[in-house]
Short mmCIF file of C-alpha atoms and ligand atoms in Angstrom, two decimals:
data_model
loop_
_atom_site.label_atom_id
_atom_site.label_comp_id
_atom_site.label_asym_id
_atom_site.label_seq_id
_atom_site.Cartn_x
_atom_site.Cartn_y
_atom_site.Cartn_z
CA MET A 787 16.42 -20.90 -61.05
CA LEU A 788 18.56 -24.06 -61.28
CA LEU A 789 18.34 -24.39 -65.03
CA ALA A 790 18.08 -20.75 -66.14
CA ASP A 791 18.31 -20.58 -70.05
CA LYS A 792 19.33 -24.19 -70.36
CA VAL A 793 18.03 -26.13 -73.27
CA CYS A 794 16.56 -29.35 -72.01
CA VAL A 795 15.33 -32.39 -74.22
CA VAL A 796 13.07 -34.95 -72.55
CA THR A 797 12.07 -38.07 -74.58
CA GLY A 798 8.63 -39.62 -74.01
CA ALA A 799 7.45 -36.64 -72.24
CA ALA A 800 3.86 -36.25 -73.68
CA SER A 801 2.13 -38.87 -71.62
CA ARG A 802 0.01 -36.84 -69.12
CA ARG A 803 0.84 -38.72 -65.81
CA GLY A 804 4.24 -39.67 -67.03
CA ILE A 805 7.64 -39.13 -65.50
CA GLY A 806 8.89 -37.30 -68.63
CA ARG A 807 5.96 -34.78 -68.74
CA ALA A 808 6.70 -34.06 -64.90
CA THR A 809 10.42 -33.68 -65.48
CA ALA A 810 9.72 -31.11 -68.42
CA LYS A 811 7.35 -29.23 -66.16
CA LEU A 812 9.82 -29.05 -63.37
CA PHE A 813 12.59 -28.00 -65.68
CA ALA A 814 10.39 -25.27 -67.00
CA LEU A 815 9.67 -24.08 -63.65
CA HIS A 816 13.33 -23.78 -62.95
CA GLY A 817 13.92 -21.61 -65.95
CA GLY A 818 14.89 -24.32 -68.44
CA ARG A 819 13.49 -24.36 -71.99
CA ALA A 820 11.78 -27.76 -72.20
CA ILE A 821 11.72 -29.71 -75.59
CA ILE A 822 9.22 -32.51 -75.31
CA LEU A 823 9.76 -35.35 -77.74
CA ASP A 824 7.27 -38.21 -78.25
CA LEU A 825 5.72 -40.35 -80.92
CA ASP A 826 2.73 -38.14 -81.69
CA ALA A 827 3.52 -34.60 -82.91
CA GLU A 828 0.22 -32.94 -81.75
CA GLN A 829 0.60 -34.51 -78.15
CA ALA A 830 4.10 -33.26 -77.82
CA GLN A 831 3.12 -29.86 -78.97
CA ALA A 832 0.18 -29.64 -76.74
CA ALA A 833 2.11 -30.89 -73.75
CA ALA A 834 4.78 -28.22 -74.54
CA SER A 835 2.25 -25.37 -75.14
CA GLU A 836 0.92 -26.08 -71.54
CA LEU A 837 4.15 -25.03 -70.39
CA GLY A 838 4.28 -21.85 -72.02
CA GLU A 839 5.57 -20.18 -75.15
CA ALA A 840 9.30 -20.76 -74.55
CA HIS A 841 8.79 -24.63 -75.03
CA ARG A 842 8.44 -26.82 -77.91
CA GLY A 843 7.07 -30.36 -78.74
CA ILE A 844 8.61 -32.36 -81.58
CA ALA A 845 7.57 -35.85 -82.79
CA CYS A 846 10.40 -38.33 -82.66
CA ASP A 847 10.51 -42.10 -82.44
CA VAL A 848 13.63 -42.82 -80.44
CA THR A 849 13.99 -46.07 -82.33
CA ASP A 850 14.71 -44.23 -85.51
CA LYS A 851 18.17 -42.86 -85.75
CA ASP A 852 17.44 -40.45 -88.41
CA ALA A 853 14.54 -39.05 -86.42
CA CYS A 854 16.57 -38.63 -83.34
CA THR A 855 19.23 -36.72 -85.36
CA ALA A 856 16.65 -34.57 -87.13
CA ALA A 857 14.99 -33.57 -83.73
CA ILE A 858 18.15 -32.54 -82.21
CA GLU A 859 19.19 -30.65 -85.35
CA GLN A 860 15.86 -28.81 -84.98
CA VAL A 861 16.59 -27.91 -81.52
CA VAL A 862 20.11 -26.69 -82.10
CA ALA A 863 18.93 -24.76 -85.27
CA GLU A 864 16.39 -22.88 -83.15
CA PHE A 865 18.08 -22.52 -79.77
CA GLY A 866 21.70 -22.89 -80.67
CA ARG A 867 22.59 -25.57 -78.18
CA ILE A 868 21.51 -28.42 -76.15
CA ASP A 869 22.44 -28.53 -72.31
CA VAL A 870 20.37 -31.51 -71.02
CA LEU A 871 19.08 -34.68 -72.51
CA VAL A 872 16.76 -37.11 -70.57
CA ASN A 873 16.64 -40.39 -72.19
CA ASN A 874 13.21 -41.18 -70.68
CA ALA A 875 11.02 -42.97 -73.41
CA GLY A 876 10.31 -46.41 -72.32
CA ILE A 877 7.77 -49.21 -72.80
CA THR A 878 7.33 -52.36 -70.74
CA GLN A 879 5.51 -55.68 -71.32
CA PRO A 880 4.75 -57.97 -68.26
CA LEU A 881 5.84 -61.27 -69.76
CA LYS A 882 7.52 -64.34 -68.26
CA LEU A 883 10.60 -65.66 -69.77
CA MET A 884 9.36 -68.42 -71.89
CA ASP A 885 6.61 -66.02 -73.45
CA ILE A 886 9.11 -63.55 -74.81
CA GLY A 887 9.06 -63.67 -78.58
CA PRO A 888 11.36 -61.94 -81.03
CA ARG A 889 8.93 -59.08 -81.51
CA ASN A 890 8.66 -58.47 -77.84
CA TYR A 891 12.31 -58.44 -77.34
CA ASP A 892 12.91 -56.10 -80.28
CA ALA A 893 10.11 -53.67 -79.03
CA VAL A 894 11.40 -53.43 -75.50
CA LEU A 895 15.09 -53.50 -76.23
CA ASP A 896 14.58 -50.89 -79.07
CA VAL A 897 12.75 -48.16 -77.17
CA ASN A 898 14.62 -48.53 -73.82
CA LEU A 899 18.07 -49.11 -75.01
CA ARG A 900 18.54 -48.49 -78.81
CA GLY A 901 16.59 -45.27 -78.28
CA THR A 902 18.97 -44.19 -75.47
CA LEU A 903 21.92 -44.83 -77.69
CA TYR A 904 20.56 -42.99 -80.74
CA MET A 905 19.38 -39.89 -78.92
CA SER A 906 22.66 -39.62 -77.08
CA GLN A 907 24.61 -40.09 -80.29
CA ALA A 908 22.55 -37.30 -81.77
CA ALA A 909 23.11 -34.99 -78.82
CA VAL A 910 26.81 -35.77 -77.93
CA PRO A 911 28.50 -33.74 -80.85
CA HIS A 912 26.87 -30.51 -79.90
CA MET A 913 27.50 -31.08 -76.01
CA ARG A 914 31.17 -31.88 -76.99
CA LYS A 915 31.52 -28.62 -79.05
CA GLN A 916 30.03 -26.71 -75.97
CA ARG A 917 32.23 -28.57 -73.72
CA SER A 918 29.24 -28.95 -71.39
CA GLY A 919 26.20 -31.33 -70.92
CA SER A 920 24.11 -33.53 -68.78
CA ILE A 921 22.67 -36.85 -69.92
CA ILE A 922 20.27 -38.64 -67.84
CA CYS A 923 19.21 -42.15 -68.61
CA MET A 924 16.07 -43.72 -67.14
CA SER A 925 16.61 -47.08 -66.04
CA SER A 926 14.54 -49.05 -63.37
CA VAL A 927 14.89 -50.90 -59.98
CA SER A 928 13.91 -53.86 -62.61
CA ALA A 929 17.41 -53.71 -63.65
CA GLN A 930 18.80 -54.09 -60.21
CA ARG A 931 16.48 -56.73 -58.68
CA GLY A 932 15.95 -58.92 -61.66
CA GLY A 933 12.41 -57.63 -62.36
CA GLY A 934 10.17 -54.97 -61.06
CA ILE A 935 6.46 -55.76 -60.88
CA PHE A 936 5.44 -54.95 -64.34
CA GLY A 937 8.48 -55.69 -66.50
CA GLY A 938 9.52 -58.88 -68.00
CA PRO A 939 13.06 -60.28 -68.11
CA HIS A 940 13.59 -58.40 -71.36
CA TYR A 941 12.54 -55.16 -69.82
CA SER A 942 15.18 -55.80 -66.95
CA ALA A 943 17.76 -56.79 -69.52
CA ALA A 944 17.16 -53.47 -71.46
CA LYS A 945 17.22 -51.47 -68.22
CA ALA A 946 20.35 -53.14 -67.15
CA GLY A 947 21.74 -52.48 -70.60
CA ALA A 948 21.08 -48.64 -70.27
CA LEU A 949 22.89 -48.72 -66.91
CA GLY A 950 25.84 -49.92 -68.56
CA LEU A 951 25.60 -47.74 -71.66
CA ALA A 952 25.30 -44.74 -69.35
CA LYS A 953 28.41 -45.83 -67.41
CA ALA A 954 30.47 -46.33 -70.58
CA MET A 955 29.24 -42.94 -71.97
CA ALA A 956 30.11 -41.17 -68.56
CA ARG A 957 33.69 -42.59 -68.93
CA GLU A 958 34.04 -41.65 -72.51
CA LEU A 959 32.53 -38.10 -72.32
CA GLY A 960 33.89 -36.96 -69.01
CA PRO A 961 37.04 -35.37 -70.63
CA ASP A 962 34.55 -33.18 -72.79
CA ASN A 963 32.82 -32.11 -69.56
CA VAL A 964 29.66 -33.97 -70.42
CA ARG A 965 28.31 -35.79 -67.44
CA VAL A 966 26.03 -38.94 -67.86
CA ASN A 967 24.14 -40.48 -64.90
CA SER A 968 21.04 -42.95 -64.53
CA ILE A 969 18.08 -43.03 -62.34
CA THR A 970 16.47 -46.28 -61.09
CA PRO A 971 12.94 -45.53 -60.10
CA GLY A 972 10.87 -47.86 -58.13
CA LEU A 973 7.26 -48.35 -58.74
CA ILE A 974 5.92 -45.01 -59.95
CA GLN A 975 2.19 -44.36 -60.56
CA THR A 976 2.13 -43.57 -64.15
CA ASP A 977 0.23 -45.02 -67.16
CA ILE A 978 2.86 -47.47 -67.93
CA THR A 979 1.41 -49.98 -65.58
CA GLY A 980 -1.84 -49.85 -67.55
CA ASP A 981 -4.69 -51.14 -65.50
CA LYS A 982 -2.70 -53.72 -63.82
CA LEU A 983 -2.31 -51.86 -60.72
CA THR A 984 -5.29 -52.90 -58.52
CA ASP A 985 -5.88 -51.63 -54.90
CA GLU A 986 -5.00 -55.06 -53.53
CA LEU A 987 -1.75 -55.30 -55.51
CA LYS A 988 -0.72 -51.67 -54.42
CA ALA A 989 -1.46 -52.59 -50.63
CA GLU A 990 0.74 -55.61 -51.11
CA ILE A 991 3.48 -53.77 -52.94
CA ILE A 992 3.60 -51.06 -50.21
CA LYS A 993 4.26 -53.44 -47.58
CA GLY A 994 7.84 -53.80 -49.12
CA ILE A 995 8.49 -50.23 -49.44
CA PRO A 996 9.99 -48.63 -46.27
CA LEU A 997 8.71 -45.00 -47.14
CA SER A 998 5.26 -46.74 -47.24
CA ARG A 999 3.89 -45.26 -50.45
CA LEU A 1000 4.36 -45.71 -54.15
CA GLY A 1001 6.33 -43.15 -56.08
CA ASN A 1002 4.90 -40.41 -58.20
CA ALA A 1003 6.33 -38.75 -61.33
CA GLU A 1004 7.41 -35.64 -59.39
CA ASP A 1005 9.64 -37.79 -57.20
CA ILE A 1006 11.54 -38.78 -60.33
CA ALA A 1007 11.58 -35.25 -61.89
CA ARG A 1008 13.24 -33.98 -58.81
CA ALA A 1009 16.07 -36.28 -59.12
CA CYS A 1010 16.35 -35.39 -62.83
CA LEU A 1011 16.48 -31.75 -61.88
CA PHE A 1012 19.25 -32.50 -59.52
CA LEU A 1013 21.31 -34.34 -62.17
CA ALA A 1014 20.49 -31.80 -64.92
CA SER A 1015 21.60 -28.88 -62.87
CA ASP A 1016 25.03 -27.80 -61.55
CA LEU A 1017 24.02 -29.19 -58.03
CA SER A 1018 25.53 -32.30 -59.31
CA SER A 1019 28.52 -30.68 -61.19
CA TYR A 1020 30.86 -33.43 -59.78
CA ILE A 1021 28.75 -36.53 -60.37
CA THR A 1022 29.00 -38.69 -63.37
CA GLY A 1023 28.67 -42.33 -64.07
CA ALA A 1024 26.30 -42.58 -61.05
CA THR A 1025 23.02 -44.34 -60.45
CA ILE A 1026 20.42 -42.59 -58.31
CA ASP A 1027 17.86 -44.90 -56.71
CA VAL A 1028 14.55 -43.15 -56.33
CA ASN A 1029 12.43 -46.10 -54.83
CA GLY A 1030 11.17 -45.40 -51.47
CA GLY A 1031 13.69 -47.94 -50.13
CA MET A 1032 12.03 -50.87 -52.04
CA LEU A 1033 15.75 -51.90 -52.95
CA ILE A 1034 18.46 -51.04 -50.39
CA HIS A 1035 21.88 -52.31 -51.47
P1 LIG B 1557 4.45 -43.53 -69.73
O1 LIG B 1557 4.06 -44.75 -70.40
O2 LIG B 1557 3.57 -42.64 -68.87
O3 LIG B 1557 5.48 -42.72 -70.48
C1 LIG B 1557 6.32 -43.22 -71.59
C2 LIG B 1557 6.31 -42.44 -72.78
O4 LIG B 1557 7.23 -42.73 -73.82
C3 LIG B 1557 4.98 -42.21 -73.29
O5 LIG B 1557 4.64 -40.81 -73.59
C4 LIG B 1557 5.29 -42.84 -74.72
O6 LIG B 1557 4.34 -42.33 -75.82
C5 LIG B 1557 6.66 -42.56 -74.96
N1 LIG B 1557 7.36 -43.45 -75.96
C6 LIG B 1557 7.11 -44.89 -75.94
N2 LIG B 1557 7.76 -45.40 -77.12
C7 LIG B 1557 8.48 -44.18 -77.80
C8 LIG B 1557 9.26 -44.09 -78.75
N3 LIG B 1557 9.67 -45.08 -79.54
N4 LIG B 1557 9.78 -42.90 -78.99
C9 LIG B 1557 9.48 -41.89 -78.29
N5 LIG B 1557 8.69 -41.90 -77.26
C10 LIG B 1557 8.06 -43.10 -76.96
O7 LIG B 1557 5.63 -44.24 -68.68
P2 LIG B 1557 6.41 -43.83 -67.37
O8 LIG B 1557 6.04 -44.60 -66.30
O9 LIG B 1557 6.36 -42.26 -67.23
O10 LIG B 1557 7.92 -44.12 -67.88
C11 LIG B 1557 9.01 -43.32 -68.23
C12 LIG B 1557 10.29 -43.98 -68.06
O11 LIG B 1557 10.59 -44.42 -66.81
C13 LIG B 1557 10.35 -45.34 -68.90
O12 LIG B 1557 11.61 -45.38 -69.51
C14 LIG B 1557 10.10 -46.30 -67.95
O13 LIG B 1557 10.57 -47.58 -68.30
C15 LIG B 1557 10.63 -45.80 -66.70
N6 LIG B 1557 10.26 -46.48 -65.39
C16 LIG B 1557 9.03 -46.34 -65.04
C17 LIG B 1557 8.67 -46.76 -63.84
C18 LIG B 1557 7.30 -46.82 -63.21
O14 LIG B 1557 6.97 -47.45 -62.31
N7 LIG B 1557 6.46 -45.93 -63.86
C19 LIG B 1557 9.63 -47.57 -62.96
C20 LIG B 1557 10.79 -47.61 -63.59
C21 LIG B 1557 11.29 -47.02 -64.61
#
């Protein structure tokens, strides 16, 4: 049991085939108490109850600072602590540079980057008090190679911003024994790609992946488990590529 009795909050974890959901499930399997945050209360609660009675689902829009604070306060009021925060909530838009309007920019930057800041700000005071915690930020290969396949330049910028934010948090929070790390997934088969991932496109993409397959949500969940647990006790400020070799650098 790598996460025995650890209280683990995962944002954007209600989506059925999503990375957050798979992560919450794996955390629960390893003894953790999974708190699923997502936009819709019913969906978040349904996802949590599938995992068992020990787990909770809470509505939280990560772009709303008060909602982030309230969600974490609710967790701490019920369970007394927060050990792990996975900043996973994210959206993408497959736009070209010149098509990005102010609303597109705001939407993508707000969920992926502002949300990571607000949720971390809500959790950090409790982690500091405990003198322990692990924060995991979900970035993307898109941040490293200048575009994935489904994200526009604003998505790359948001995910690169998340990498910088995570590193700065790691530096600032290290003395409090709070670790902060990032994961950069390659192309993972979830609903974020909408219906745009056709069989032909899939075959084309796989040609560029040394492990010869697309990723699945569990591939990312296992990296989250490593970073959440004491297996990674001396790792902070790191970025873990989980991309099948799509980008080797
Ligand atoms: P997904 O669409 O299945 O899940 C995203 C979840 O975030 C959804 O449940 C959605 O409701 C939630 N969400 C959206 N806006 C929110 C908000 N304001 N507040 C709270 N929750 C919100 O997508 P996924 O593929 O599982 O993506 C998870 C993370 O992984 C995202 O940050 C994404 O950018 C990142 N990522 C995904 C891939 C991929 O190929 N799937 C690759 C690299 C990075």
